[in-house]
Short mmCIF file of C-alpha atoms in Angstrom, two decimals:
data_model
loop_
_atom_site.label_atom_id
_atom_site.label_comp_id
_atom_site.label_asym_id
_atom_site.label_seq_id
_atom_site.Cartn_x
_atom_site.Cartn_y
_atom_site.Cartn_z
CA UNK B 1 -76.45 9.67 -68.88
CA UNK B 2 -72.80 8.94 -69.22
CA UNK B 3 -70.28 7.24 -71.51
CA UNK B 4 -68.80 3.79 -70.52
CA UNK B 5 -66.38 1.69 -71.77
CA UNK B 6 -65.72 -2.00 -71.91
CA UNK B 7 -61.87 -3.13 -70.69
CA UNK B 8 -60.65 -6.52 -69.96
CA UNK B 9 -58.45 -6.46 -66.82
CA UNK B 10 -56.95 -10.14 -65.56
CA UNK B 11 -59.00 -11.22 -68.05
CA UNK B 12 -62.22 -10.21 -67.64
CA UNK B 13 -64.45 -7.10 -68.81
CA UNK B 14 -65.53 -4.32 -66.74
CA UNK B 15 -67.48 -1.50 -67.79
CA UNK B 16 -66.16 2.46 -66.82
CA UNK B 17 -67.62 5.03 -66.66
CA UNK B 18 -66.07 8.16 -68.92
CA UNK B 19 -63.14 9.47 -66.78
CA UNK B 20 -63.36 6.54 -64.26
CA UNK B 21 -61.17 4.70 -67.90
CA UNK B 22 -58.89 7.73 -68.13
CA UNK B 23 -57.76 7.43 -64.73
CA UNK B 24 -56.77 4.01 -64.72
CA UNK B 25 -55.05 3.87 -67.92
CA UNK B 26 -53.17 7.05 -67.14
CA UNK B 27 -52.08 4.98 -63.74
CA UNK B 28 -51.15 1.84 -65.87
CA UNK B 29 -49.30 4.11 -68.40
CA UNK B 30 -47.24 5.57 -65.90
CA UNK B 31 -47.00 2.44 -64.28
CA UNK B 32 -45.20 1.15 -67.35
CA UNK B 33 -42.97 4.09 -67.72
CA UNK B 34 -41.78 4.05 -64.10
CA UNK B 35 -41.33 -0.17 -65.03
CA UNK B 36 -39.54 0.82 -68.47
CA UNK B 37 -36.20 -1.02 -66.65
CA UNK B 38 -37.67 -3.86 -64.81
CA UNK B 39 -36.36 -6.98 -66.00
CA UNK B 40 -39.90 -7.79 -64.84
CA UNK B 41 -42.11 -5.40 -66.40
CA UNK B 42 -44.83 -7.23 -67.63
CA UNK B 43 -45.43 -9.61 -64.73
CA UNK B 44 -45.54 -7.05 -62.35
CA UNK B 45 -48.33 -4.84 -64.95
CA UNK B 46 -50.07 -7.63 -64.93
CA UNK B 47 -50.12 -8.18 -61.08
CA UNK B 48 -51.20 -4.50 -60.88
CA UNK B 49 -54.26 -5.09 -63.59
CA UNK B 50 -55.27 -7.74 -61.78
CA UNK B 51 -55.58 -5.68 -58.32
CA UNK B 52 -57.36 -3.17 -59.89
CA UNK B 53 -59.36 -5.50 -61.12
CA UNK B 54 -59.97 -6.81 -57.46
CA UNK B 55 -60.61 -3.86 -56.47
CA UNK B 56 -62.79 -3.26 -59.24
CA UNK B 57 -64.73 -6.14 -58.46
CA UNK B 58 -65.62 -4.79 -54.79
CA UNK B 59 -67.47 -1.84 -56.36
CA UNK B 60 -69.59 -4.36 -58.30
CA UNK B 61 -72.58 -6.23 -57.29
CA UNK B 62 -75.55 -7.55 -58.56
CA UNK B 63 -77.04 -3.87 -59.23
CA UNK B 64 -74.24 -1.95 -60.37
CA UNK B 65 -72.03 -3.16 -63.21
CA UNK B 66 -70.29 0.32 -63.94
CA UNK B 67 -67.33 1.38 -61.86
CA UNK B 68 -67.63 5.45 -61.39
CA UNK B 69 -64.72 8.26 -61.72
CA UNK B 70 -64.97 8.34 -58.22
CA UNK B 71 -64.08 4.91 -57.29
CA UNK B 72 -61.43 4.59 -59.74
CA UNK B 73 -59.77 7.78 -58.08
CA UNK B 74 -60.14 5.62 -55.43
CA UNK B 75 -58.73 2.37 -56.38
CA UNK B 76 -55.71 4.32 -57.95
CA UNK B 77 -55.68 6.10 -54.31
CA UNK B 78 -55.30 2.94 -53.04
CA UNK B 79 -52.99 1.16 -55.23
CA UNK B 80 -50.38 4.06 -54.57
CA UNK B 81 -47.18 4.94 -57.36
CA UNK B 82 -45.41 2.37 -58.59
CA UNK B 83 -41.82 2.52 -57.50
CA UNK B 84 -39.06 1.61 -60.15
CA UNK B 85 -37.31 -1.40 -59.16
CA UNK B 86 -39.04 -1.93 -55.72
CA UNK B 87 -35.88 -1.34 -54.33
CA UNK B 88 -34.67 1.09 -51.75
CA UNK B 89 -32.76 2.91 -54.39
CA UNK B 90 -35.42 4.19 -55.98
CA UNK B 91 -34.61 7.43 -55.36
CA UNK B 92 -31.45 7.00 -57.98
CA UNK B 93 -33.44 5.75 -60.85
CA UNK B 94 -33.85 8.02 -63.77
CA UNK B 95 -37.61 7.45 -63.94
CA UNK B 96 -37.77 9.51 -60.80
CA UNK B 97 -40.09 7.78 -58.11
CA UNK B 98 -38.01 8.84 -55.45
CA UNK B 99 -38.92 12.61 -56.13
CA UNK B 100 -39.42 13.93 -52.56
CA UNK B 101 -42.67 12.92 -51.22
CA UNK B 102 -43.62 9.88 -53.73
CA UNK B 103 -41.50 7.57 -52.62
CA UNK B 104 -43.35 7.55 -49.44
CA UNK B 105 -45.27 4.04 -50.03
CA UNK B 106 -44.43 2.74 -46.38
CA UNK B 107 -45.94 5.75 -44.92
CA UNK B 108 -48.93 4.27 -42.77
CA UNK B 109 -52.19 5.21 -44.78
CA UNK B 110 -54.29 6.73 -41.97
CA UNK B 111 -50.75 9.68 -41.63
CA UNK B 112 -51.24 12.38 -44.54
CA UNK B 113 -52.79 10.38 -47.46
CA UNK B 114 -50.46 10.32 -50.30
CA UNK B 115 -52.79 11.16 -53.09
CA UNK B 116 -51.68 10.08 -56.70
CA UNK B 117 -50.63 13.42 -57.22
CA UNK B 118 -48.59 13.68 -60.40
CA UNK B 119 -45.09 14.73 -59.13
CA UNK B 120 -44.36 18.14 -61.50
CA UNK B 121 -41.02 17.81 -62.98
CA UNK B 122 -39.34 20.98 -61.88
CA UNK B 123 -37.07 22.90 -63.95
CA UNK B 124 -33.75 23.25 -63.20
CA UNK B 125 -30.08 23.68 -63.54
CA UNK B 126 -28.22 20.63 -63.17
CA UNK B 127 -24.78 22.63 -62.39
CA UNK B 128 -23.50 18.58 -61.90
CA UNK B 129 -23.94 17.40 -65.55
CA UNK B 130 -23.73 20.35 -67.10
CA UNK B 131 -20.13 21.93 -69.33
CA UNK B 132 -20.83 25.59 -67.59
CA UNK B 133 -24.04 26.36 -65.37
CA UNK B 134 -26.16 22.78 -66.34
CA UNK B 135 -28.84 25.69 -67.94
CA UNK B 136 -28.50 22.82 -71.28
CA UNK B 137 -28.85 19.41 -68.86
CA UNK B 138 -31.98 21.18 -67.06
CA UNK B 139 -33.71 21.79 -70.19
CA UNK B 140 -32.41 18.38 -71.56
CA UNK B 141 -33.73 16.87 -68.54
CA UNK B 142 -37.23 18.77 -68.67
CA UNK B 143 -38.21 18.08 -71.92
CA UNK B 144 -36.34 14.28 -72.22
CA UNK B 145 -34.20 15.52 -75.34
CA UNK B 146 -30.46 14.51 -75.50
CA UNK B 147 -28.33 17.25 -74.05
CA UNK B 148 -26.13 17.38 -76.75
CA UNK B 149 -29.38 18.49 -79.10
CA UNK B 150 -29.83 21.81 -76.84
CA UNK B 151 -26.53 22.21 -76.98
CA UNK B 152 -26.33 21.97 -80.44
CA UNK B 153 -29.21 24.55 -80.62
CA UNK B 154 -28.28 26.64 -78.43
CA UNK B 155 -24.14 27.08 -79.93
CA UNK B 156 -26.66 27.40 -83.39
CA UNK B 157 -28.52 30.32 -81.56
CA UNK B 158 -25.37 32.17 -80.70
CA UNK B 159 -24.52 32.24 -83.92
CA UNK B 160 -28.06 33.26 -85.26
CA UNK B 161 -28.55 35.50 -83.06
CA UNK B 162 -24.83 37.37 -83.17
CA UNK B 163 -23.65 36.53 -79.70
CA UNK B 164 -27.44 38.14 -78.47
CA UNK B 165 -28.07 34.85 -77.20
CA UNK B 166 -25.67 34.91 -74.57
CA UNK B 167 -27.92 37.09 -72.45
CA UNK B 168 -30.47 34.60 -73.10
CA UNK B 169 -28.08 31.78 -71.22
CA UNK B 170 -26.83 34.32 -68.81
CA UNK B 171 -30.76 35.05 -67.88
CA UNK B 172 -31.38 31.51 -67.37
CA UNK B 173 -28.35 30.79 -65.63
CA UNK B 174 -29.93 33.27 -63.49
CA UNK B 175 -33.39 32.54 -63.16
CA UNK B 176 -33.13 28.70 -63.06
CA UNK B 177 -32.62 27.33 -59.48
CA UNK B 178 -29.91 25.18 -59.42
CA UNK B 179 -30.38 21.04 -58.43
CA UNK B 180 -27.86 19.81 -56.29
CA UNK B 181 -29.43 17.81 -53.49
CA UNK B 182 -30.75 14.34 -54.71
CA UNK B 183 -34.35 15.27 -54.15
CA UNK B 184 -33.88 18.81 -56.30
CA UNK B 185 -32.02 16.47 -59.01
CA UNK B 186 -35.40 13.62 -58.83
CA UNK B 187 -37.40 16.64 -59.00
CA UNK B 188 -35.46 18.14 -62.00
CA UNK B 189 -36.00 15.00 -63.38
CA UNK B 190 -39.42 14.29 -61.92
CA UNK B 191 -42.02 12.15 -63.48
CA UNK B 192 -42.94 13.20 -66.85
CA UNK B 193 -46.45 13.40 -67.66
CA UNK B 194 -47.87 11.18 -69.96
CA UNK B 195 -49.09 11.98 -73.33
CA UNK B 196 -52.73 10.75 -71.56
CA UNK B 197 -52.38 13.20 -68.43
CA UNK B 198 -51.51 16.15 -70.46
CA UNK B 199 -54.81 15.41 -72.38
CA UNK B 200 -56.51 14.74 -69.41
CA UNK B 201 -55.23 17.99 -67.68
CA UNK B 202 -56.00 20.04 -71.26
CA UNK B 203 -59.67 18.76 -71.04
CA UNK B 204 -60.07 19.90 -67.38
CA UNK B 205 -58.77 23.02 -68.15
CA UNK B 206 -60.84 23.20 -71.10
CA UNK B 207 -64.12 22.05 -68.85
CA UNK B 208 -62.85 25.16 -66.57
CA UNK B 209 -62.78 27.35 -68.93
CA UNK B 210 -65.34 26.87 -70.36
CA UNK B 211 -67.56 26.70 -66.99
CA UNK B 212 -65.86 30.00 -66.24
CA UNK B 213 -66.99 31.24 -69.53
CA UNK B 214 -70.28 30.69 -69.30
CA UNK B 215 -70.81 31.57 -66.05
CA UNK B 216 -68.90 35.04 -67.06
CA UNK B 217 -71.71 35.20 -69.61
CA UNK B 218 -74.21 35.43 -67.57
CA UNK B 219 -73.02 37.89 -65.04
CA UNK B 220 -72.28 40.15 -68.11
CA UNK B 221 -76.07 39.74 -69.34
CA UNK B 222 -77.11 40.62 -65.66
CA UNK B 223 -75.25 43.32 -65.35
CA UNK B 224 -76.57 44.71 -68.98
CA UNK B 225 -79.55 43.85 -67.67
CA UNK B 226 -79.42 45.62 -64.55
CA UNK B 227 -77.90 49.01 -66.38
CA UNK B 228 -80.30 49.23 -69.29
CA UNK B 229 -82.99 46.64 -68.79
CA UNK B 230 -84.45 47.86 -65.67
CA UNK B 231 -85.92 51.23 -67.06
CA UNK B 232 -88.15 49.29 -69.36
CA UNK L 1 -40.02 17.48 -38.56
CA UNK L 2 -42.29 15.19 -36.98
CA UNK L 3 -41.16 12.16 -35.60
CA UNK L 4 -42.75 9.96 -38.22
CA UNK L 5 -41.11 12.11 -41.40
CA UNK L 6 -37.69 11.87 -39.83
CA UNK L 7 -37.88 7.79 -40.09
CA UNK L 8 -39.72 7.72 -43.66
CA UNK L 9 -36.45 6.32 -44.89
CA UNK L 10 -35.54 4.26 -42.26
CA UNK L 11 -38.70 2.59 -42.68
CA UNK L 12 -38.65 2.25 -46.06
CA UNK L 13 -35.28 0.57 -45.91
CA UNK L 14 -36.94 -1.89 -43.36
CA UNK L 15 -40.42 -2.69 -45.69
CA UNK L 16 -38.34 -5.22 -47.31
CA UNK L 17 -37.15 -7.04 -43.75
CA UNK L 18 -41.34 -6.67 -42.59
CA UNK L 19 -42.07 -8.31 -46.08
CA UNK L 20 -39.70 -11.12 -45.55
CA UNK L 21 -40.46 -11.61 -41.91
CA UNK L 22 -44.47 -11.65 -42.77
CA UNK L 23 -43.86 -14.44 -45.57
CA UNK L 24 -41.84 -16.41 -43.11
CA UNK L 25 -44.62 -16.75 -40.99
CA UNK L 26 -47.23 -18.33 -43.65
CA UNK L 27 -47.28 -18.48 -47.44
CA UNK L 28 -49.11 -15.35 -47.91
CA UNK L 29 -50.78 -13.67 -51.06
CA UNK L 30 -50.42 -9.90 -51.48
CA UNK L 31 -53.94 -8.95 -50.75
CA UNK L 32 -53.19 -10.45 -47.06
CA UNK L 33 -49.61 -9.39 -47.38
CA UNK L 34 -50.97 -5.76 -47.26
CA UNK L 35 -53.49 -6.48 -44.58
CA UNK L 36 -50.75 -7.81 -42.19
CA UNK L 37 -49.14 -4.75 -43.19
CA UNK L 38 -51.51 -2.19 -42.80
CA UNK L 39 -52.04 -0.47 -39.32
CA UNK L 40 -47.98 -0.91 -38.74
CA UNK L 41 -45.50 1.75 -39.36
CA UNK L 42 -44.88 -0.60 -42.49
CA UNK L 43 -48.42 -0.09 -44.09
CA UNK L 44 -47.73 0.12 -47.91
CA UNK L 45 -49.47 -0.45 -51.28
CA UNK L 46 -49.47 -2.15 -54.17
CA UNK L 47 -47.61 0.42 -56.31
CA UNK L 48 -44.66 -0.25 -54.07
CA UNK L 49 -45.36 -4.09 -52.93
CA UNK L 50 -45.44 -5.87 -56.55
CA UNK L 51 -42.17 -4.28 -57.58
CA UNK L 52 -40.80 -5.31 -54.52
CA UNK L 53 -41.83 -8.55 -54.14
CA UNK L 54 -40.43 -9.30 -57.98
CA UNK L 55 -37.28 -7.84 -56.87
CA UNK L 56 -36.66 -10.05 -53.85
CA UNK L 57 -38.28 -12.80 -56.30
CA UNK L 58 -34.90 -11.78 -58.50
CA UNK L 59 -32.78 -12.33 -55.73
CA UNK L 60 -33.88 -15.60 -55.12
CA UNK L 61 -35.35 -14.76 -51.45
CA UNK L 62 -39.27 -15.26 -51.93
CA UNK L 63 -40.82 -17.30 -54.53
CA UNK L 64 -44.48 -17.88 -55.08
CA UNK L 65 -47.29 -20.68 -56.21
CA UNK L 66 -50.52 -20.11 -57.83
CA UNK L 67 -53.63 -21.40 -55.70
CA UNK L 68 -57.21 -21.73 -56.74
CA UNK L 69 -59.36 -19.05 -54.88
CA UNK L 70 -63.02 -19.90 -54.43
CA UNK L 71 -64.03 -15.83 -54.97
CA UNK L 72 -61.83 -14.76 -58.37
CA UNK L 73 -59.23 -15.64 -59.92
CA UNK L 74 -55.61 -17.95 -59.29
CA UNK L 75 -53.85 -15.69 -56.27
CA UNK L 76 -49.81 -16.15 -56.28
CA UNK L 77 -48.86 -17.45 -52.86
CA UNK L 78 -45.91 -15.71 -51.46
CA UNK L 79 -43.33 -17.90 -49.79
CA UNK L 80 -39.63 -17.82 -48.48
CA UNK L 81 -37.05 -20.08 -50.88
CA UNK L 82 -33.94 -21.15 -48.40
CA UNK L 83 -31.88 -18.67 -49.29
CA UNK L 84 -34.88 -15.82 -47.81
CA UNK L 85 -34.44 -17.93 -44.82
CA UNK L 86 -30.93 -17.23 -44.54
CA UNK L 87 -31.27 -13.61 -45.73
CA UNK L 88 -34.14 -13.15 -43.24
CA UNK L 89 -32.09 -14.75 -40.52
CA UNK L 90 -28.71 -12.68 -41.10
CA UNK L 91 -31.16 -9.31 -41.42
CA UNK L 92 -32.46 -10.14 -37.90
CA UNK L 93 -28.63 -10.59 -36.99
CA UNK L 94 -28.00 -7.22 -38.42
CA UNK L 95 -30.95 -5.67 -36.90
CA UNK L 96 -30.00 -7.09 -32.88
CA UNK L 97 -26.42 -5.79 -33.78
CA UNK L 98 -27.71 -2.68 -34.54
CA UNK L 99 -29.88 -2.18 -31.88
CA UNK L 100 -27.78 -3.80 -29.64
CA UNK L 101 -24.87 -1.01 -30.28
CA UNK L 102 -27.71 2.19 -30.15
CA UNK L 103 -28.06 0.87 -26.71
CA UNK L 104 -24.90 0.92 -25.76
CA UNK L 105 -23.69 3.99 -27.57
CA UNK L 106 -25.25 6.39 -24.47
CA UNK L 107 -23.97 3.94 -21.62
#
């Protein structure tokens, strides 16, 4: 027995399954980030409702009124990542859709399926923006804070911390790659995840863990059973 | 590098000249838009086709209707304005020229 829950897409109400819900509002959320600049934003979210909603309706029939995890993993397979501006240039918006590997839309489905993997953002120095080494910019860019805040923080740290800090920056200087080409800068500045995905992710892990937990459990109670139980 | 990864950008360059030339054949919606599509080196998705069709709807070069559908509901009918036309017709220019001069380039 599982969960559902009632959504109106294009206007009409389907019922989801638990999970089969998260994954197409985490694809509509994102969809609306990548969108955040398109002087056509809500047109083209509701264009994309109403295909999954098509698509939604081909799962349906007269016996099954509950669209499954699986076939909205499948419908979000199918709809692809939404590129920024449907333009070429993709690749130069800050939303990041032209990270190396999404942007591959036109790629004909049957060659490597392009599944809706969430593009990591990467980080990384951006030696281009940056005053110095770009160590500031990469972590401005990675977390989506204004650069002059880490700067701010770190100058504050230098102080704090009596100049100590400086081997801080010099280690990251080190240790962060740097971003030059235009894929390394997308992936620098990659798709964020969504507050929805890193819930999503945390209650995977969580499932994980705790299926890894469990099962560690019981191989411990074997083994104590094995060692003391089998004298008795 | 496979052949097919070393055009991924030439071909996405072209998905916009494919989507032009498909609606100048018919008035097309997108389901059938992706159908024509699919099976070419131009096969694509929504994620990429809505944006892009509102962006050439921007530019003036497509526009669209809505249409009754007997199975769901109103489907926007993709169609070329006069200025596509033109667009479509100097991009096909553009495209012989190029060709034209790859050709020539080893002779």
């Amino acid at each position: 027995m599982r969960k559902v829950t009632l959504v109106s897409l294009g206007g009409n109400t389907y019922q989801l399954e638990d999970g089969a819900h998260e994954a197409l509002a985490a694809y509509l959320d994102r969809a609306a980030r990548v969108l955040a600049a398109n002087p056509d934003r809500a047109e083209i979210l509701a264009d994309l409702e109403q295909a999954i909603a098509d698509k939604c309706d081909s799962f349906l029939g007269k016996h099954k009124n509950v669209i499954l995890a699986a076939e909205a993993a499948q419908i979000v397979r199918e709809m692809g990542p939404v590129q920024g501006n449907g333009s070429e240039d993709a690749a130069s918006q800050t939303a990041g859709p032209g990270a190396p590997g999404y942007a591959s839309g036109t790629e004909p489905a049957g060659a490597g399926t392009h599944a809706e993997l969430p593009r990591r953002r990467r980080l990384m120095r951006l030696p281009e923006e940056g005053m110095m080494g770009g160590v500031c910019s990469g972590i401005a860019a990675y977390f989506d804070f204004d650069v002059v805040w880490v700067r701010l923080a770190f100058v504050l740290m230098l102080f704090v911390t009596g100049g100590a800090w400086l081997v801080v920056w010099l280690a990251m200087l080190i240790v962060m790659p740097a971003a030059r080409t235009p894929e390394q800068i997308a992936s620098a500045r990659g798709e964020a995840l969504s507050a929805r995905e890193v819930m999503d992710m945390a209650k995977r892990k969580s499932a994980d863990l705790g299926k890894a937990a469990a099962s560690g459990l019981r191989d411990a109670q074997r083994n104590l059973r094995e060692t003391f139980g089998s004298g008795s | 590098m496979s052949f097919s990864e070393k055009f991924v950008a030439v071909r996405k360059g072209l998905l916009e000249f494919a989507v032009l030339r498909a609606i100048a054949g018919e008035t097309l919606y997108v389901a059938d838009l992706l159908k024509r599509l699919s099976g070419t080196e131009f096969a694509t998705q929504e994620g990429t086709l809505y944006p892009l069709l509102s962006r050439l709807r921007r530019e003036s070069l497509v526009d669209y209707e809505w249409r009754e559908s007997d199975v769901g509901p109103p489907r926007k009918y993709y169609r070329l304005t006069e200025s596509g036309k033109q667009a479509l017709s100097e991009l096909q220019g553009y495209w012989n020229h190029l060709t034209h001069t790859l050709d020539r380039i080893g002779n």
